[in-house]
Coordinates of C-alpha atoms in Angstrom, one line a residue:
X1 CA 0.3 7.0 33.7
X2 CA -2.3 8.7 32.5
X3 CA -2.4 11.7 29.6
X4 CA -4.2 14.2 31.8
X5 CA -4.4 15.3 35.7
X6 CA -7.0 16.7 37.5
X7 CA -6.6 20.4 38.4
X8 CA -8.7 21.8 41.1
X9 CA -11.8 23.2 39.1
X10 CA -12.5 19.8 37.8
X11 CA -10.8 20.7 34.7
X12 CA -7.9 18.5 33.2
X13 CA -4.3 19.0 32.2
X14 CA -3.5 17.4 29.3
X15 CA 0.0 16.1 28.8
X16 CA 2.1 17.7 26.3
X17 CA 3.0 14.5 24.1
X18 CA -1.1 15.0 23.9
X19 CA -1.4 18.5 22.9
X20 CA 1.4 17.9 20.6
X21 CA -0.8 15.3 18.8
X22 CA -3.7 17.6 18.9
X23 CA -2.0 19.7 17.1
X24 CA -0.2 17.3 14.3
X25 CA -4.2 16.3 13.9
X26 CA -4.9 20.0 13.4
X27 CA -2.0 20.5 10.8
X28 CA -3.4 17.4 9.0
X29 CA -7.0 18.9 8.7
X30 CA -5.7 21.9 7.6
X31 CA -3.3 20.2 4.9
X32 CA -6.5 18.4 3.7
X33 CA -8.3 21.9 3.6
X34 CA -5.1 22.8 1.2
X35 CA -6.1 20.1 -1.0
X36 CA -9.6 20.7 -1.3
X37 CA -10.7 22.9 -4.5
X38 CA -11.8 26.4 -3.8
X39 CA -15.6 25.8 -4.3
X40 CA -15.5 22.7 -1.5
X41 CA -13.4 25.1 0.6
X42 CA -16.2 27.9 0.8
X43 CA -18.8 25.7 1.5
X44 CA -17.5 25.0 5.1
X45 CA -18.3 27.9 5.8
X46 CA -14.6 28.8 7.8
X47 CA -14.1 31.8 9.7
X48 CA -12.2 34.4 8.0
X49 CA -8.7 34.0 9.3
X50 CA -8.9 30.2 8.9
X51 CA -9.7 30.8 5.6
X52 CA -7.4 33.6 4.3
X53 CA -4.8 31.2 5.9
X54 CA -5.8 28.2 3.4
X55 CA -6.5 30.6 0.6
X56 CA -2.7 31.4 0.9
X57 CA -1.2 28.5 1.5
X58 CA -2.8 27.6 -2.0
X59 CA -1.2 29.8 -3.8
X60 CA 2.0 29.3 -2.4
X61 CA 4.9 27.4 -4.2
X62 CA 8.4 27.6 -1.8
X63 CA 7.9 24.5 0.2
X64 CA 9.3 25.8 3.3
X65 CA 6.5 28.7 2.9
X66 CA 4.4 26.1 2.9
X67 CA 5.4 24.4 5.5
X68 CA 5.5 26.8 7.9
X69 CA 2.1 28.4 6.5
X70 CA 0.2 24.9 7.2
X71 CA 2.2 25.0 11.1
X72 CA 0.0 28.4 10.9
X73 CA -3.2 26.8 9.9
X74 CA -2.8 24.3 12.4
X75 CA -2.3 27.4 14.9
X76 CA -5.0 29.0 13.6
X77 CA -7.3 25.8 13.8
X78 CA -6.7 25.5 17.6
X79 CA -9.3 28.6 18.4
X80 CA -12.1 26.6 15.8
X81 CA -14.0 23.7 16.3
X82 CA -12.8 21.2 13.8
X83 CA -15.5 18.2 14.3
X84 CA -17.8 20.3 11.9
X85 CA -15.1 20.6 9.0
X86 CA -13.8 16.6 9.6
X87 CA -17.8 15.6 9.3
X88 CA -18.5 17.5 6.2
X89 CA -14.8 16.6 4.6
X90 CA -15.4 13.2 5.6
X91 CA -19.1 13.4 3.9
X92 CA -17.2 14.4 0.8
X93 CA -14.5 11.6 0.3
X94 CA -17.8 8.9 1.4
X95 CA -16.1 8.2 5.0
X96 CA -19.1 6.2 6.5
X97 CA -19.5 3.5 8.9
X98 CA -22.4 2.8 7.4
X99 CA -21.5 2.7 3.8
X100 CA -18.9 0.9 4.6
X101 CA -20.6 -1.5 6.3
X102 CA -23.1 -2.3 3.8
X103 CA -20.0 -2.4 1.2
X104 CA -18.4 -5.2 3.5
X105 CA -21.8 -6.7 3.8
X106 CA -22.2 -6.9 0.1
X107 CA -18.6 -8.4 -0.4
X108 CA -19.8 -11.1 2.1
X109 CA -22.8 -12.0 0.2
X110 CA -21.0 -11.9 -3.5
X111 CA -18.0 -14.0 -1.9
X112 CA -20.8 -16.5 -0.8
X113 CA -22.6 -16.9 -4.1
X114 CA -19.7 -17.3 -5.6
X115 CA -18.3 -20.1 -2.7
X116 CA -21.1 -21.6 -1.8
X117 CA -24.4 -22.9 -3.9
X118 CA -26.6 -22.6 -1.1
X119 CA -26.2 -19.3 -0.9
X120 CA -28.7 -18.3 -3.2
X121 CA -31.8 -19.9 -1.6
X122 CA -30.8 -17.6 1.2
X123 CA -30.2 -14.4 -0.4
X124 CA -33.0 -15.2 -2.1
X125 CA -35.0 -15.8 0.8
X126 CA -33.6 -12.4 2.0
X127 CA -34.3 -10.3 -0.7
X128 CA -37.7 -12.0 -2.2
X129 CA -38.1 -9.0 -4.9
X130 CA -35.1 -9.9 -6.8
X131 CA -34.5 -11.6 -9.9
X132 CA -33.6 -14.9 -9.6
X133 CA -32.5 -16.2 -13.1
X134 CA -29.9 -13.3 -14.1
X135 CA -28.0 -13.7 -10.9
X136 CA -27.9 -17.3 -11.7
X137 CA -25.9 -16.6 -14.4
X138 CA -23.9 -14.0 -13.4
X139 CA -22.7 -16.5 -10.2
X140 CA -22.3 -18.8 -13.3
X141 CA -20.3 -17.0 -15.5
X142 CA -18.5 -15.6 -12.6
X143 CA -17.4 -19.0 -11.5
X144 CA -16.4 -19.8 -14.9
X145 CA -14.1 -16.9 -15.1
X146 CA -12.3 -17.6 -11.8
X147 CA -11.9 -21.3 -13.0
X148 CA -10.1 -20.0 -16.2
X149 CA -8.1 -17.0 -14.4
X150 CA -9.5 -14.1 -16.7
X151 CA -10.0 -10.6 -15.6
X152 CA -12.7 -10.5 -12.8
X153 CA -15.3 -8.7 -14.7
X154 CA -18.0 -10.8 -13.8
X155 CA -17.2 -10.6 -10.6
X156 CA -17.8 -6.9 -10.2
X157 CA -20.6 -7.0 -12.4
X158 CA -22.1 -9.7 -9.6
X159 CA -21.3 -7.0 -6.7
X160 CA -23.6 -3.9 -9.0
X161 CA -26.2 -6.5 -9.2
X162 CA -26.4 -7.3 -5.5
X163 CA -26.1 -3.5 -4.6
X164 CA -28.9 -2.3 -6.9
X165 CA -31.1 -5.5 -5.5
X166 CA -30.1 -4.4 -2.1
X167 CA -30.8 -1.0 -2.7
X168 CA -33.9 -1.4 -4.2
X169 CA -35.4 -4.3 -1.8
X170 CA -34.9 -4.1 1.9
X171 CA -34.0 -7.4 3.1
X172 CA -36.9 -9.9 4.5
X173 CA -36.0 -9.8 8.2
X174 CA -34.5 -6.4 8.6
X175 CA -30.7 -8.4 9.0
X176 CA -29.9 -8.5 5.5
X177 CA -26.3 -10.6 6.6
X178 CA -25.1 -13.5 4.9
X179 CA -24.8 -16.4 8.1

């Protein structure tokens, strides 16, 4: 079964276990716009009912006034466009695909150098500007520490290094991804 049905104008009905989860998204958004500080919240430039409605859930302390004041936001949130305010709160707390995929990327490559000694001839190979002798002994000493159980410190201080040198260099063949 599907969660919509076609009305005549080519419009759709959306089923109300659907709307209802619209609108438990909404309340979510607005709870996060709660939490933000006042100077992040006038940046996104809400309109004015949307944000009287946060200002005063803010300075409310009754939790039932809060709860139904954030059931009010979410109300209030239907008749705006909340893809704007998701993007720019998502910009703020670093949500990216792309950061993220270059942070999992980088884990790949430290988890390799550390596994593997062949590793570094292709990293290396990959990223020809770096610095070949004090990663050397960072995988070293980062080994070392694993082999003795002590607190990881290397090991983060291994991850810096290959984000600055990834940073800094753009890979050799545009791929940049441990095989």
């Amino acid at each position: 079964m599907s969660a919509s049905t076609p009305l005549e104008d080519g419009e759709e009905e959306v089923s109300k276990s659907q709307r209802k989860r619209d609108m438990t998204a909404l309340q979510k958004l607005g709870a996060t716009l709660v939490a933000l500080k006042s100077s992040q919240i006038e940046q996104l430039n809400l309109p004015e009912a949307l944000l009287d409605a946060v200002m005063e859930a803010k300075r409310l302390t009754k939790n039932e006034a809060i709860r139904r004041q954030m059931q009010f936001i979410g109300r209030v949130m239907r008749s705006v466009d909340a893809a704007p305010i998701q993007a720019q709160i998502d910009a703020w707390n670093g949500v990216n695909d792309q950061e993220t995929a270059k942070q999992h990327q980088l884990e790949r490559w430290r988890d390799r150098l550390v596994e593997d000694d062949t590793a570094l001839a292709e990293f290396i190979a990959q990223f020809p500007a770096c610095d070949a002798q004090p990663l050397r002994a960072l995988i070293r000493n980062t080994r070392k520490e694993r082999a003795l159980n002590k607190p990881l410190a290397n090991y983060r201080a291994l991850f810096r290094m290959l984000r600055e040198i990834m940073q800094s260099a753009p890979p050799a063949d545009d791929r940049g991804q441990p095989q």
